[in-house]
PDB file of C-alpha atoms in Angstrom:
ATOM      1  CA  MET A   1     288.836 120.335  52.077  1.00 46.00           C
ATOM      2  CA  ALA A   2     289.486 123.080  54.609  1.00 46.00           C
ATOM      3  CA  SER A   3     292.199 125.631  54.056  1.00 42.00           C
ATOM      4  CA  THR A   4     294.084 127.678  56.578  1.00 40.00           C
ATOM      5  CA  ARG A   5     295.420 131.103  55.820  1.00 40.00           C
ATOM      6  CA  VAL A   6     298.941 131.725  57.117  1.00 41.00           C
ATOM      7  CA  ASP A   7     300.454 135.194  57.232  1.00 40.00           C
ATOM      8  CA  PRO A   8     304.039 134.694  55.961  1.00 42.00           C
ATOM      9  CA  ALA A   9     305.230 137.810  57.744  1.00 43.00           C
ATOM     10  CA  GLY A  10     304.088 136.450  61.092  1.00 40.00           C
ATOM     11  CA  PRO A  11     302.620 138.346  64.048  1.00 42.00           C
ATOM     12  CA  SER A  12     305.686 140.558  64.545  1.00 42.00           C
ATOM     13  CA  ALA A  13     305.284 142.201  61.131  1.00 43.00           C
ATOM     14  CA  THR A  14     302.790 144.720  62.501  1.00 41.00           C
ATOM     15  CA  PRO A  15     304.525 147.862  63.781  1.00 43.00           C
ATOM     16  CA  SER A  16     304.189 148.439  67.494  1.00 41.00           C
ATOM     17  CA  ALA A  17     303.129 151.728  69.018  1.00 45.00           C
ATOM     18  CA  ALA A  18     305.563 151.051  71.856  1.00 45.00           C
ATOM     19  CA  GLY A  19     308.537 151.380  69.511  1.00 43.00           C
ATOM     20  CA  PRO A  20     311.060 148.823  68.328  1.00 44.00           C
ATOM     21  CA  SER A  21     310.987 145.529  70.165  1.00 42.00           C
ATOM     22  CA  GLU A  22     314.054 144.228  71.918  1.00 45.00           C
ATOM     23  CA  SER A  23     315.873 141.675  69.839  1.00 42.00           C
ATOM     24  CA  PRO A  24     316.687 138.441  71.582  1.00 51.00           C
ATOM     25  CA  GLU A  25     320.302 137.881  72.537  1.00 58.00           C
ATOM     26  CA  GLN A  26     322.273 136.489  69.620  1.00 58.00           C
ATOM     27  CA  PRO A  27     323.612 132.981  70.162  1.00 65.00           C
ATOM     28  CA  ASP A  28     327.371 132.593  70.543  1.00 72.00           C
ATOM     29  CA  ASN A  29     328.633 130.726  67.483  1.00 80.00           C
ATOM     30  CA  ASN A  30     331.771 129.695  69.388  1.00 82.00           C
ATOM     31  CA  ALA A  31     329.970 128.274  72.431  1.00 90.00           C
ATOM     32  CA  VAL A  32     330.784 124.661  73.310  1.00 89.00           C
ATOM     33  CA  THR A  33     328.431 122.446  75.292  1.00 94.00           C
ATOM     34  CA  ALA A  34     330.682 120.466  77.618  1.00 94.00           C
ATOM     35  CA  ARG A  35     330.242 116.705  77.683  1.00 95.00           C
ATOM     36  CA  TYR A  36     333.441 116.023  79.649  1.00 95.00           C
ATOM     37  CA  PHE A  37     335.528 118.071  82.071  1.00 95.00           C
ATOM     38  CA  SER A  38     338.241 118.463  79.411  1.00 96.00           C
ATOM     39  CA  ASP A  39     335.750 120.350  77.201  1.00 97.00           C
ATOM     40  CA  MET A  40     335.951 123.186  79.734  1.00 97.00           C
ATOM     41  CA  SER A  41     339.393 124.041  78.295  1.00 97.00           C
ATOM     42  CA  SER A  42     337.531 125.557  75.313  1.00 97.00           C
ATOM     43  CA  VAL A  43     337.149 128.674  77.467  1.00 97.00           C
ATOM     44  CA  CYS A  44     340.910 129.227  76.998  1.00 97.00           C
ATOM     45  CA  ASP A  45     340.292 129.381  73.230  1.00 96.00           C
ATOM     46  CA  GLY A  46     337.540 132.004  73.612  1.00 95.00           C
ATOM     47  CA  SER A  47     334.462 129.795  73.877  1.00 96.00           C
ATOM     48  CA  ALA A  48     331.602 130.061  76.337  1.00 97.00           C
ATOM     49  CA  ILE A  49     330.256 126.893  77.994  1.00 97.00           C
ATOM     50  CA  PRO A  50     326.446 127.304  78.176  1.00 96.00           C
ATOM     51  CA  ASN A  51     326.023 124.332  80.523  1.00 97.00           C
ATOM     52  CA  ALA A  52     328.608 125.604  83.038  1.00 97.00           C
ATOM     53  CA  ALA A  53     327.584 127.091  86.387  1.00 97.00           C
ATOM     54  CA  PRO A  54     327.042 130.868  86.413  1.00 97.00           C
ATOM     55  CA  TYR A  55     329.755 132.967  88.070  1.00 97.00           C
ATOM     56  CA  THR A  56     328.799 135.329  90.871  1.00 94.00           C
ATOM     57  CA  PRO A  57     331.612 137.531  92.255  1.00 92.00           C
ATOM     58  CA  GLY A  58     332.303 136.789  95.902  1.00 84.00           C
ATOM     59  CA  SER A  59     330.713 133.355  95.749  1.00 85.00           C
ATOM     60  CA  ARG A  60     332.405 130.057  96.546  1.00 89.00           C
ATOM     61  CA  ALA A  61     332.805 129.109  92.882  1.00 96.00           C
ATOM     62  CA  LYS A  62     334.254 125.828  91.620  1.00 97.00           C
ATOM     63  CA  ALA A  63     337.215 126.169  89.263  1.00 97.00           C
ATOM     64  CA  TYR A  64     339.399 124.295  86.794  1.00 98.00           C
ATOM     65  CA  THR A  65     342.780 125.375  85.466  1.00 98.00           C
ATOM     66  CA  PHE A  66     344.347 124.530  82.116  1.00 98.00           C
ATOM     67  CA  ALA A  67     347.777 125.338  80.654  1.00 97.00           C
ATOM     68  CA  ASN A  68     349.371 125.276  77.245  1.00 96.00           C
ATOM     69  CA  SER A  69     353.126 124.848  76.681  1.00 90.00           C
ATOM     70  CA  PRO A  70     355.819 126.285  74.397  1.00 89.00           C
ATOM     71  CA  ASP A  71     355.844 123.151  72.229  1.00 87.00           C
ATOM     72  CA  ARG A  72     352.012 122.846  72.118  1.00 88.00           C
ATOM     73  CA  PRO A  73     350.540 126.371  72.310  1.00 89.00           C
ATOM     74  CA  SER A  74     347.086 125.381  71.046  1.00 91.00           C
ATOM     75  CA  TYR A  75     346.660 122.350  73.344  1.00 94.00           C
ATOM     76  CA  TRP A  76     345.343 122.949  76.866  1.00 97.00           C
ATOM     77  CA  SER A  77     346.100 120.366  79.553  1.00 96.00           C
ATOM     78  CA  TYR A  78     344.327 120.160  82.901  1.00 97.00           C
ATOM     79  CA  LYS A  79     346.276 121.279  85.968  1.00 96.00           C
ATOM     80  CA  SER A  80     344.883 119.692  89.107  1.00 94.00           C
ATOM     81  CA  VAL A  81     344.484 121.343  92.482  1.00 95.00           C
ATOM     82  CA  SER A  82     344.197 119.796  95.924  1.00 96.00           C
ATOM     83  CA  SER A  83     340.883 118.066  96.599  1.00 96.00           C
ATOM     84  CA  THR A  84     340.801 119.841  99.977  1.00 96.00           C
ATOM     85  CA  LYS A  85     340.354 123.250  98.325  1.00 96.00           C
ATOM     86  CA  PRO A  86     336.795 124.689  98.349  1.00 96.00           C
ATOM     87  CA  TYR A  87     337.016 125.428  94.592  1.00 96.00           C
ATOM     88  CA  TYR A  88     337.997 121.832  93.709  1.00 97.00           C
ATOM     89  CA  SER A  89     335.546 119.959  91.491  1.00 96.00           C
ATOM     90  CA  LYS A  90     335.614 116.298  90.475  1.00 96.00           C
ATOM     91  CA  SER A  91     335.802 115.646  86.749  1.00 95.00           C
ATOM     92  CA  ALA A  92     332.288 114.139  86.786  1.00 95.00           C
ATOM     93  CA  ASP A  93     330.925 117.392  88.292  1.00 96.00           C
ATOM     94  CA  PHE A  94     332.193 119.679  85.526  1.00 95.00           C
ATOM     95  CA  ALA A  95     328.786 121.409  85.179  1.00 96.00           C
ATOM     96  CA  SER A  96     329.303 122.862  88.695  1.00 97.00           C
ATOM     97  CA  VAL A  97     332.419 124.761  87.549  1.00 98.00           C
ATOM     98  CA  ALA A  98     331.937 128.517  87.160  1.00 98.00           C
ATOM     99  CA  VAL A  99     335.558 129.691  86.738  1.00 98.00           C
ATOM    100  CA  VAL A 100     338.272 128.558  84.341  1.00 98.00           C
ATOM    101  CA  GLY A 101     341.856 129.645  84.889  1.00 98.00           C
ATOM    102  CA  CYS A 102     343.978 129.673  81.731  1.00 98.00           C
ATOM    103  CA  LEU A 103     347.749 129.524  82.078  1.00 98.00           C
ATOM    104  CA  LYS A 104     349.257 130.833  78.860  1.00 97.00           C
ATOM    105  CA  VAL A 105     352.996 130.473  78.405  1.00 96.00           C
ATOM    106  CA  VAL A 106     354.806 133.805  78.032  1.00 96.00           C
ATOM    107  CA  GLU A 107     356.597 133.764  74.685  1.00 93.00           C
ATOM    108  CA  GLY A 108     360.363 133.975  75.034  1.00 93.00           C
ATOM    109  CA  SER A 109     360.318 133.158  78.773  1.00 96.00           C
ATOM    110  CA  GLU A 110     362.152 129.832  78.409  1.00 95.00           C
ATOM    111  CA  GLY A 111     365.138 129.485  80.699  1.00 95.00           C
ATOM    112  CA  THR A 112     368.492 127.785  80.165  1.00 96.00           C
ATOM    113  CA  PRO A 113     367.837 124.054  79.689  1.00 95.00           C
ATOM    114  CA  LYS A 114     368.826 121.616  82.429  1.00 96.00           C
ATOM    115  CA  LYS A 115     370.340 118.419  81.028  1.00 96.00           C
ATOM    116  CA  CYS A 116     368.625 115.307  82.364  1.00 95.00           C
ATOM    117  CA  ASP A 117     369.734 111.736  81.658  1.00 94.00           C
ATOM    118  CA  TYR A 118     367.200 108.889  81.409  1.00 91.00           C
ATOM    119  CA  LYS A 119     367.213 105.274  80.346  1.00 88.00           C
ATOM    120  CA  SER A 120     365.095 104.525  77.326  1.00 83.00           C
ATOM    121  CA  ASP A 121     365.079 101.146  75.585  1.00 86.00           C
ATOM    122  CA  GLY A 122     368.242 100.133  77.452  1.00 89.00           C
ATOM    123  CA  LYS A 123     370.313 103.188  76.500  1.00 91.00           C
ATOM    124  CA  VAL A 124     370.886 106.571  78.150  1.00 92.00           C
ATOM    125  CA  VAL A 125     369.247 109.589  76.524  1.00 92.00           C
ATOM    126  CA  THR A 126     369.820 113.215  77.472  1.00 94.00           C
ATOM    127  CA  ASP A 127     366.839 115.538  77.530  1.00 94.00           C
ATOM    128  CA  SER A 128     366.826 119.327  77.798  1.00 96.00           C
ATOM    129  CA  TYR A 129     364.385 120.161  80.600  1.00 96.00           C
ATOM    130  CA  ILE A 130     363.267 123.784  80.240  1.00 96.00           C
ATOM    131  CA  SER A 131     361.687 126.253  82.663  1.00 96.00           C
ATOM    132  CA  SER A 132     359.293 129.000  81.558  1.00 96.00           C
ATOM    133  CA  ARG A 133     356.759 131.486  82.866  1.00 97.00           C
ATOM    134  CA  TYR A 134     352.968 131.649  82.477  1.00 98.00           C
ATOM    135  CA  GLU A 135     350.285 134.306  82.862  1.00 98.00           C
ATOM    136  CA  LEU A 136     347.147 133.144  84.659  1.00 98.00           C
ATOM    137  CA  THR A 137     343.827 134.666  83.562  1.00 98.00           C
ATOM    138  CA  PHE A 138     340.418 133.841  85.051  1.00 98.00           C
ATOM    139  CA  TYR A 139     337.266 133.531  82.930  1.00 98.00           C
ATOM    140  CA  ALA A 140     333.586 132.976  83.701  1.00 98.00           C
ATOM    141  CA  ALA A 141     333.025 129.534  82.176  1.00 98.00           C
ATOM    142  CA  LYS A 142     329.393 130.116  81.207  1.00 97.00           C
ATOM    143  CA  THR A 143     330.043 133.347  79.275  1.00 97.00           C
ATOM    144  CA  GLY A 144     333.735 133.126  78.410  1.00 97.00           C
ATOM    145  CA  GLU A 145     334.234 136.657  79.788  1.00 97.00           C
ATOM    146  CA  LYS A 146     337.514 137.610  81.456  1.00 98.00           C
ATOM    147  CA  ILE A 147     336.867 138.175  85.161  1.00 98.00           C
ATOM    148  CA  GLY A 148     340.364 138.558  86.621  1.00 97.00           C
ATOM    149  CA  ASP A 149     344.117 138.173  86.494  1.00 97.00           C
ATOM    150  CA  GLY A 150     346.005 135.615  88.556  1.00 97.00           C
ATOM    151  CA  GLY A 151     349.473 136.987  87.831  1.00 97.00           C
ATOM    152  CA  ALA A 152     352.681 135.261  86.821  1.00 97.00           C
ATOM    153  CA  VAL A 153     353.239 131.560  87.492  1.00 98.00           C
ATOM    154  CA  SER A 154     356.667 130.033  87.068  1.00 97.00           C
ATOM    155  CA  ALA A 155     357.352 126.567  85.709  1.00 97.00           C
ATOM    156  CA  PRO A 156     360.633 125.712  87.461  1.00 96.00           C
ATOM    157  CA  ALA A 157     363.076 123.162  86.076  1.00 96.00           C
ATOM    158  CA  ASN A 158     365.479 123.022  89.050  1.00 94.00           C
ATOM    159  CA  ARG A 159     365.500 119.223  89.347  1.00 94.00           C
ATOM    160  CA  CYS A 160     365.149 116.497  86.787  1.00 95.00           C
ATOM    161  CA  PRO A 161     361.831 114.693  87.327  1.00 92.00           C
ATOM    162  CA  SER A 162     361.811 110.926  87.861  1.00 90.00           C
ATOM    163  CA  PHE A 163     359.384 110.520  84.934  1.00 85.00           C
ATOM    164  CA  ILE A 164     359.353 112.735  81.868  1.00 85.00           C
ATOM    165  CA  SER A 165     357.717 113.020  78.458  1.00 86.00           C
ATOM    166  CA  TYR A 166     359.939 114.594  75.841  1.00 86.00           C
ATOM    167  CA  ASN A 167     359.988 115.343  72.140  1.00 87.00           C
ATOM    168  CA  LYS A 168     362.132 112.626  70.498  1.00 87.00           C
ATOM    169  CA  VAL A 169     363.106 114.943  67.633  1.00 91.00           C
ATOM    170  CA  THR A 170     364.178 118.003  69.645  1.00 92.00           C
ATOM    171  CA  MET A 171     365.036 116.104  72.859  1.00 92.00           C
ATOM    172  CA  LYS A 172     363.266 118.855  74.818  1.00 93.00           C
ATOM    173  CA  SER A 173     360.634 118.843  77.545  1.00 94.00           C
ATOM    174  CA  TYR A 174     359.036 121.699  79.442  1.00 94.00           C
ATOM    175  CA  ALA A 175     358.422 122.017  83.163  1.00 95.00           C
ATOM    176  CA  ALA A 176     354.826 122.266  84.366  1.00 94.00           C
ATOM    177  CA  PRO A 177     353.486 125.433  86.031  1.00 96.00           C
ATOM    178  CA  ASP A 178     354.005 125.426  89.801  1.00 96.00           C
ATOM    179  CA  SER A 179     350.890 124.002  91.465  1.00 96.00           C
ATOM    180  CA  GLY A 180     351.504 125.906  94.722  1.00 96.00           C
ATOM    181  CA  THR A 181     351.477 129.239  92.884  1.00 97.00           C
ATOM    182  CA  ILE A 182     348.311 128.245  90.978  1.00 97.00           C
ATOM    183  CA  GLU A 183     346.514 127.363  94.219  1.00 97.00           C
ATOM    184  CA  ALA A 184     347.673 130.592  95.904  1.00 97.00           C
ATOM    185  CA  ALA A 185     346.246 132.622  92.990  1.00 97.00           C
ATOM    186  CA  LEU A 186     342.948 130.692  93.160  1.00 97.00           C
ATOM    187  CA  ASP A 187     342.849 131.193  96.948  1.00 96.00           C
ATOM    188  CA  ARG A 188     343.188 134.978  96.493  1.00 96.00           C
ATOM    189  CA  PHE A 189     340.706 135.221  93.622  1.00 96.00           C
ATOM    190  CA  LEU A 190     337.999 132.934  94.997  1.00 94.00           C
ATOM    191  CA  SER A 191     338.114 133.812  98.700  1.00 85.00           C
TER     192      SER A 191
END
């Protein structure tokens, strides 16, 4: 029977005359490998997406935007942009996205509710439709690093929408961030 001698300390146990060796980069415990485009919202919670495209300043990067809301601060919903924009990316092409814009609602920015009447189950219900304001921040998807500010984005509640989702307990709903302002901020940042 042959035996093999194994040095438990391994080859790196011998001191080097060149000095201490560089330690490999530590893995990010909060990194999330995206399997769907919605996984990219993890960037808004501080995660890196290792399988996202790298961000290079001044490049024609693809981008997604996500927003939370006053009634769901830890849930990030996708905010679409026009498919004619150079930074638009289909949901199936999420790995090509290098920038994630996170729209975080500004606490205490809710406006005076607008009363909106709707028919539900044959009776009229009144919902309080509420405006608010968001701060847009841009992150490199691959690293999770902040790379820019997009400024303030309003979520106007001037008109009652024809379709609405509301909280049946509080009878409140919140307006979505203005898509025109989001696109203008992306145009400035990614041009």
